[in-house]
Amino acid sequence: MAFSADELRVLRRALAVALHPAPLADADVLDCLRLAGSVDEAVREANRLRAFLLADLARYRTALPGSAPGYLELLQDALAAGYDPTPDDLAALRALRSLPVAAALLERCRRLAEHSVRARLAAVTPGPRTRLLALPGGRAAGPDPKSRPAPASEPARPQPKAPRPDRPIPTPGEVFPPRRKPLPPPAARAAG
């Protein structure tokens, strides 16, 4: 973004007032408001230009491989403007990697995509992870919450019986009986 000499003068005055607060004249306030409007307009124009560039890049990407030179040039411009390559861009560059420019761009885009993914994961991950430590003694160390006496208003619930030590553990065949084969349809039984 480039400022004119008048805009720089207004900006310098606004920064001076920000550092050393002092009342501003009405003309200075209007100049600051005009400068803010100009900056907002420049930002909107940059966003429109970026949207146009990304749409153009998508059009060239769908027309590959015939549009390879134009696509590679647009992708370089987009990367210079801060564009994060998408998986579609990486796939297109892999298909074009026989071209030296595409191979170099593929490597650059891989690094950028990896950096972007790491940054997003770092933003999502909440700080360093702490290890969960078991208490010494496990559940036996504290009172068992199931063994509390029941309140007087509730009837006592029967406690589950402890497994008998003389009874062996059931096999899967005892717990899950085998499935029976389905019977043939009634019409097939009558014919035989």
PDB file of C-alpha atoms in Angstrom:
ATOM      1  CA  MET A   1       0.000   0.000   0.000  1.00  0.00           C
ATOM      2  CA  ALA A   2       1.386   3.393  -0.946  1.00  0.00           C
ATOM      3  CA  PHE A   3       0.516   6.697   0.732  1.00  0.00           C
ATOM      4  CA  SER A   4       0.544  10.087  -0.908  1.00  0.00           C
ATOM      5  CA  ALA A   5       2.492  12.978   0.650  1.00  0.00           C
ATOM      6  CA  ASP A   6      -0.714  14.422   2.153  1.00  0.00           C
ATOM      7  CA  GLU A   7      -1.729  11.041   3.576  1.00  0.00           C
ATOM      8  CA  LEU A   8       1.709  10.597   5.126  1.00  0.00           C
ATOM      9  CA  ARG A   9       1.429  14.022   6.730  1.00  0.00           C
ATOM     10  CA  VAL A  10      -1.973  13.070   8.234  1.00  0.00           C
ATOM     11  CA  LEU A  11      -0.640   9.711   9.371  1.00  0.00           C
ATOM     12  CA  ARG A  12       2.406  11.313  10.995  1.00  0.00           C
ATOM     13  CA  ARG A  13       0.170  13.809  12.820  1.00  0.00           C
ATOM     14  CA  ALA A  14      -2.186  11.023  13.989  1.00  0.00           C
ATOM     15  CA  LEU A  15       0.734   8.982  15.300  1.00  0.00           C
ATOM     16  CA  ALA A  16       2.128  12.006  17.128  1.00  0.00           C
ATOM     17  CA  VAL A  17      -1.248  12.563  18.793  1.00  0.00           C
ATOM     18  CA  ALA A  18      -1.413   8.873  19.715  1.00  0.00           C
ATOM     19  CA  LEU A  19       1.995   9.100  21.393  1.00  0.00           C
ATOM     20  CA  HIS A  20       1.409  12.484  23.023  1.00  0.00           C
ATOM     21  CA  PRO A  21      -2.322  12.989  23.507  1.00  0.00           C
ATOM     22  CA  ALA A  22      -3.454  16.481  22.666  1.00  0.00           C
ATOM     23  CA  PRO A  23      -6.713  17.921  21.389  1.00  0.00           C
ATOM     24  CA  LEU A  24      -7.067  17.897  17.594  1.00  0.00           C
ATOM     25  CA  ALA A  25      -8.459  20.630  15.423  1.00  0.00           C
ATOM     26  CA  ASP A  26     -11.599  19.838  13.426  1.00  0.00           C
ATOM     27  CA  ALA A  27      -9.637  19.889  10.171  1.00  0.00           C
ATOM     28  CA  ASP A  28      -7.182  17.314  11.568  1.00  0.00           C
ATOM     29  CA  VAL A  29     -10.036  15.048  12.665  1.00  0.00           C
ATOM     30  CA  LEU A  30     -11.578  15.246   9.179  1.00  0.00           C
ATOM     31  CA  ASP A  31      -8.187  14.464   7.610  1.00  0.00           C
ATOM     32  CA  CYS A  32      -7.848  11.399   9.865  1.00  0.00           C
ATOM     33  CA  LEU A  33     -11.348  10.234   8.949  1.00  0.00           C
ATOM     34  CA  ARG A  34     -10.585  10.656   5.233  1.00  0.00           C
ATOM     35  CA  LEU A  35      -7.348   8.702   5.646  1.00  0.00           C
ATOM     36  CA  ALA A  36      -9.188   5.927   7.497  1.00  0.00           C
ATOM     37  CA  GLY A  37     -11.730   5.795   4.670  1.00  0.00           C
ATOM     38  CA  SER A  38      -8.941   5.575   2.091  1.00  0.00           C
ATOM     39  CA  VAL A  39      -7.255   2.751   3.993  1.00  0.00           C
ATOM     40  CA  ASP A  40     -10.574   0.878   4.295  1.00  0.00           C
ATOM     41  CA  GLU A  41     -11.154   1.286   0.553  1.00  0.00           C
ATOM     42  CA  ALA A  42      -7.644  -0.009  -0.190  1.00  0.00           C
ATOM     43  CA  VAL A  43      -8.263  -3.048   2.030  1.00  0.00           C
ATOM     44  CA  ARG A  44     -11.575  -3.764   0.272  1.00  0.00           C
ATOM     45  CA  GLU A  45      -9.875  -3.454  -3.107  1.00  0.00           C
ATOM     46  CA  ALA A  46      -7.090  -5.823  -1.990  1.00  0.00           C
ATOM     47  CA  ASN A  47      -9.722  -8.361  -0.876  1.00  0.00           C
ATOM     48  CA  ARG A  48     -11.508  -8.074  -4.249  1.00  0.00           C
ATOM     49  CA  LEU A  49      -8.211  -8.524  -6.082  1.00  0.00           C
ATOM     50  CA  ARG A  50      -7.370 -11.553  -3.945  1.00  0.00           C
ATOM     51  CA  ALA A  51     -10.782 -13.122  -4.636  1.00  0.00           C
ATOM     52  CA  PHE A  52     -10.321 -12.534  -8.366  1.00  0.00           C
ATOM     53  CA  LEU A  53      -6.821 -14.049  -8.266  1.00  0.00           C
ATOM     54  CA  LEU A  54      -8.049 -17.152  -6.412  1.00  0.00           C
ATOM     55  CA  ALA A  55     -10.974 -17.611  -8.822  1.00  0.00           C
ATOM     56  CA  ASP A  56      -8.599 -17.228 -11.769  1.00  0.00           C
ATOM     57  CA  LEU A  57      -6.224 -19.754 -10.183  1.00  0.00           C
ATOM     58  CA  ALA A  58      -9.095 -22.256  -9.790  1.00  0.00           C
ATOM     59  CA  ARG A  59     -10.106 -21.779 -13.454  1.00  0.00           C
ATOM     60  CA  TYR A  60      -6.547 -22.406 -14.625  1.00  0.00           C
ATOM     61  CA  ARG A  61      -6.235 -25.437 -12.327  1.00  0.00           C
ATOM     62  CA  THR A  62      -9.364 -27.043 -13.813  1.00  0.00           C
ATOM     63  CA  ALA A  63      -8.015 -26.477 -17.344  1.00  0.00           C
ATOM     64  CA  LEU A  64      -4.736 -28.303 -16.660  1.00  0.00           C
ATOM     65  CA  PRO A  65      -2.523 -29.602 -18.271  1.00  0.00           C
ATOM     66  CA  GLY A  66      -3.149 -27.257 -21.210  1.00  0.00           C
ATOM     67  CA  SER A  67      -2.965 -24.168 -19.002  1.00  0.00           C
ATOM     68  CA  ALA A  68       0.198 -25.187 -17.128  1.00  0.00           C
ATOM     69  CA  PRO A  69       2.288 -22.047 -17.865  1.00  0.00           C
ATOM     70  CA  GLY A  70      -0.503 -19.675 -16.831  1.00  0.00           C
ATOM     71  CA  TYR A  71      -1.383 -21.776 -13.771  1.00  0.00           C
ATOM     72  CA  LEU A  72       2.204 -21.895 -12.547  1.00  0.00           C
ATOM     73  CA  GLU A  73       2.588 -18.135 -12.964  1.00  0.00           C
ATOM     74  CA  LEU A  74      -0.687 -17.422 -11.136  1.00  0.00           C
ATOM     75  CA  LEU A  75       0.243 -19.844  -8.350  1.00  0.00           C
ATOM     76  CA  GLN A  76       3.583 -18.076  -7.877  1.00  0.00           C
ATOM     77  CA  ASP A  77       1.771 -14.728  -7.640  1.00  0.00           C
ATOM     78  CA  ALA A  78      -0.749 -16.145  -5.177  1.00  0.00           C
ATOM     79  CA  LEU A  79       1.997 -17.653  -3.001  1.00  0.00           C
ATOM     80  CA  ALA A  80       3.815 -14.306  -2.985  1.00  0.00           C
ATOM     81  CA  ALA A  81       0.571 -12.699  -1.758  1.00  0.00           C
ATOM     82  CA  GLY A  82       0.319 -15.132   1.189  1.00  0.00           C
ATOM     83  CA  TYR A  83      -1.877 -17.862  -0.334  1.00  0.00           C
ATOM     84  CA  ASP A  84      -1.886 -21.239   1.427  1.00  0.00           C
ATOM     85  CA  PRO A  85      -1.853 -24.020  -1.175  1.00  0.00           C
ATOM     86  CA  THR A  86      -4.812 -26.399  -1.120  1.00  0.00           C
ATOM     87  CA  PRO A  87      -4.746 -30.171  -1.659  1.00  0.00           C
ATOM     88  CA  ASP A  88      -5.987 -29.477  -5.209  1.00  0.00           C
ATOM     89  CA  ASP A  89      -2.902 -27.343  -5.855  1.00  0.00           C
ATOM     90  CA  LEU A  90      -0.613 -30.064  -4.528  1.00  0.00           C
ATOM     91  CA  ALA A  91      -2.315 -32.688  -6.709  1.00  0.00           C
ATOM     92  CA  ALA A  92      -2.042 -30.442  -9.782  1.00  0.00           C
ATOM     93  CA  LEU A  93       1.647 -29.803  -9.103  1.00  0.00           C
ATOM     94  CA  ARG A  94       2.295 -33.533  -8.661  1.00  0.00           C
ATOM     95  CA  ALA A  95       0.777 -34.115 -12.092  1.00  0.00           C
ATOM     96  CA  LEU A  96       3.005 -31.384 -13.563  1.00  0.00           C
ATOM     97  CA  ARG A  97       6.221 -32.238 -11.702  1.00  0.00           C
ATOM     98  CA  SER A  98       7.972 -33.168 -14.957  1.00  0.00           C
ATOM     99  CA  LEU A  99       8.273 -29.409 -15.532  1.00  0.00           C
ATOM    100  CA  PRO A 100      11.170 -27.878 -13.538  1.00  0.00           C
ATOM    101  CA  VAL A 101       9.110 -24.876 -12.414  1.00  0.00           C
ATOM    102  CA  ALA A 102       6.303 -27.166 -11.212  1.00  0.00           C
ATOM    103  CA  ALA A 103       8.746 -29.384  -9.303  1.00  0.00           C
ATOM    104  CA  ALA A 104      10.190 -26.365  -7.487  1.00  0.00           C
ATOM    105  CA  LEU A 105       6.706 -25.032  -6.749  1.00  0.00           C
ATOM    106  CA  LEU A 106       5.615 -28.454  -5.485  1.00  0.00           C
ATOM    107  CA  GLU A 107       8.428 -28.488  -2.955  1.00  0.00           C
ATOM    108  CA  ARG A 108       7.633 -24.926  -1.869  1.00  0.00           C
ATOM    109  CA  CYS A 109       3.915 -25.700  -1.573  1.00  0.00           C
ATOM    110  CA  ARG A 110       4.600 -28.849   0.462  1.00  0.00           C
ATOM    111  CA  ARG A 111       6.611 -26.819   2.964  1.00  0.00           C
ATOM    112  CA  LEU A 112       3.921 -24.118   3.120  1.00  0.00           C
ATOM    113  CA  ALA A 113       1.112 -26.661   3.525  1.00  0.00           C
ATOM    114  CA  GLU A 114       3.002 -28.473   6.286  1.00  0.00           C
ATOM    115  CA  HIS A 115       3.696 -25.189   8.062  1.00  0.00           C
ATOM    116  CA  SER A 116       0.030 -24.199   7.737  1.00  0.00           C
ATOM    117  CA  VAL A 117      -1.191 -27.527   9.153  1.00  0.00           C
ATOM    118  CA  ARG A 118       1.246 -27.317  12.064  1.00  0.00           C
ATOM    119  CA  ALA A 119       0.119 -23.761  12.821  1.00  0.00           C
ATOM    120  CA  ARG A 120      -3.557 -24.791  12.797  1.00  0.00           C
ATOM    121  CA  LEU A 121      -2.851 -27.768  15.051  1.00  0.00           C
ATOM    122  CA  ALA A 122      -0.874 -25.585  17.441  1.00  0.00           C
ATOM    123  CA  ALA A 123      -3.812 -23.178  17.605  1.00  0.00           C
ATOM    124  CA  VAL A 124      -6.235 -26.021  18.387  1.00  0.00           C
ATOM    125  CA  THR A 125      -4.066 -27.969  20.845  1.00  0.00           C
ATOM    126  CA  PRO A 126      -4.564 -26.543  24.340  1.00  0.00           C
ATOM    127  CA  GLY A 127      -1.066 -26.101  25.769  1.00  0.00           C
ATOM    128  CA  PRO A 128       1.303 -28.871  26.809  1.00  0.00           C
ATOM    129  CA  ARG A 129      -0.259 -32.167  27.736  1.00  0.00           C
ATOM    130  CA  THR A 130       0.025 -33.365  31.299  1.00  0.00           C
ATOM    131  CA  ARG A 131       0.434 -37.006  32.118  1.00  0.00           C
ATOM    132  CA  LEU A 132      -2.244 -38.763  34.094  1.00  0.00           C
ATOM    133  CA  LEU A 133      -0.763 -40.373  37.132  1.00  0.00           C
ATOM    134  CA  ALA A 134      -2.370 -43.255  39.008  1.00  0.00           C
ATOM    135  CA  LEU A 135      -2.808 -42.939  42.732  1.00  0.00           C
ATOM    136  CA  PRO A 136      -0.692 -45.346  44.749  1.00  0.00           C
ATOM    137  CA  GLY A 137      -2.815 -48.246  45.927  1.00  0.00           C
ATOM    138  CA  GLY A 138      -5.505 -47.793  43.306  1.00  0.00           C
ATOM    139  CA  ARG A 139      -9.130 -48.108  44.442  1.00  0.00           C
ATOM    140  CA  ALA A 140      -8.137 -49.911  47.644  1.00  0.00           C
ATOM    141  CA  ALA A 141      -6.487 -46.723  48.886  1.00  0.00           C
ATOM    142  CA  GLY A 142      -9.782 -44.892  49.359  1.00  0.00           C
ATOM    143  CA  PRO A 143     -13.299 -45.773  50.419  1.00  0.00           C
ATOM    144  CA  ASP A 144     -15.327 -47.629  47.825  1.00  0.00           C
ATOM    145  CA  PRO A 145     -18.179 -45.389  46.623  1.00  0.00           C
ATOM    146  CA  LYS A 146     -20.438 -48.452  46.183  1.00  0.00           C
ATOM    147  CA  SER A 147     -20.027 -49.548  49.783  1.00  0.00           C
ATOM    148  CA  ARG A 148     -21.594 -46.400  51.255  1.00  0.00           C
ATOM    149  CA  PRO A 149     -24.604 -47.050  53.416  1.00  0.00           C
ATOM    150  CA  ALA A 150     -27.845 -46.352  51.592  1.00  0.00           C
ATOM    151  CA  PRO A 151     -29.843 -43.349  52.810  1.00  0.00           C
ATOM    152  CA  ALA A 152     -32.709 -44.193  55.152  1.00  0.00           C
ATOM    153  CA  SER A 153     -35.349 -43.113  52.622  1.00  0.00           C
ATOM    154  CA  GLU A 154     -34.205 -45.646  50.000  1.00  0.00           C
ATOM    155  CA  PRO A 155     -34.495 -49.387  50.436  1.00  0.00           C
ATOM    156  CA  ALA A 156     -31.193 -51.213  50.504  1.00  0.00           C
ATOM    157  CA  ARG A 157     -30.176 -52.547  47.111  1.00  0.00           C
ATOM    158  CA  PRO A 158     -28.898 -56.093  46.923  1.00  0.00           C
ATOM    159  CA  GLN A 159     -25.158 -56.165  46.391  1.00  0.00           C
ATOM    160  CA  PRO A 160     -23.890 -58.277  43.489  1.00  0.00           C
ATOM    161  CA  LYS A 161     -22.490 -61.595  44.577  1.00  0.00           C
ATOM    162  CA  ALA A 162     -18.775 -62.053  44.359  1.00  0.00           C
ATOM    163  CA  PRO A 163     -17.751 -64.705  41.829  1.00  0.00           C
ATOM    164  CA  ARG A 164     -17.258 -68.118  43.343  1.00  0.00           C
ATOM    165  CA  PRO A 165     -13.629 -69.124  43.290  1.00  0.00           C
ATOM    166  CA  ASP A 166     -14.513 -72.786  42.618  1.00  0.00           C
ATOM    167  CA  ARG A 167     -16.502 -71.905  39.444  1.00  0.00           C
ATOM    168  CA  PRO A 168     -14.345 -71.672  36.305  1.00  0.00           C
ATOM    169  CA  ILE A 169     -14.651 -68.708  33.970  1.00  0.00           C
ATOM    170  CA  PRO A 170     -17.207 -69.476  31.237  1.00  0.00           C
ATOM    171  CA  THR A 171     -15.963 -70.093  27.732  1.00  0.00           C
ATOM    172  CA  PRO A 172     -17.152 -67.986  24.805  1.00  0.00           C
ATOM    173  CA  GLY A 173     -19.198 -70.985  23.624  1.00  0.00           C
ATOM    174  CA  GLU A 174     -21.142 -70.941  26.895  1.00  0.00           C
ATOM    175  CA  VAL A 175     -21.688 -67.198  26.880  1.00  0.00           C
ATOM    176  CA  PHE A 176     -22.458 -66.924  23.154  1.00  0.00           C
ATOM    177  CA  PRO A 177     -24.160 -70.126  21.944  1.00  0.00           C
ATOM    178  CA  PRO A 178     -23.534 -71.069  18.323  1.00  0.00           C
ATOM    179  CA  ARG A 179     -25.938 -69.684  15.772  1.00  0.00           C
ATOM    180  CA  ARG A 180     -28.295 -72.104  14.125  1.00  0.00           C
ATOM    181  CA  LYS A 181     -28.370 -72.405  10.376  1.00  0.00           C
ATOM    182  CA  PRO A 182     -31.446 -70.796   8.844  1.00  0.00           C
ATOM    183  CA  LEU A 183     -34.191 -73.155   7.737  1.00  0.00           C
ATOM    184  CA  PRO A 184     -35.007 -73.266   4.021  1.00  0.00           C
ATOM    185  CA  PRO A 185     -38.175 -71.492   2.903  1.00  0.00           C
ATOM    186  CA  PRO A 186     -41.441 -73.459   3.361  1.00  0.00           C
ATOM    187  CA  ALA A 187     -41.873 -73.966  -0.413  1.00  0.00           C
ATOM    188  CA  ALA A 188     -38.532 -75.740  -0.675  1.00  0.00           C
ATOM    189  CA  ARG A 189     -39.385 -78.060   2.250  1.00  0.00           C
ATOM    190  CA  ALA A 190     -42.719 -79.097   0.708  1.00  0.00           C
ATOM    191  CA  ALA A 191     -41.116 -79.951  -2.651  1.00  0.00           C
ATOM    192  CA  GLY A 192     -38.521 -82.304  -1.135  1.00  0.00           C
TER     193      GLY A 192
END
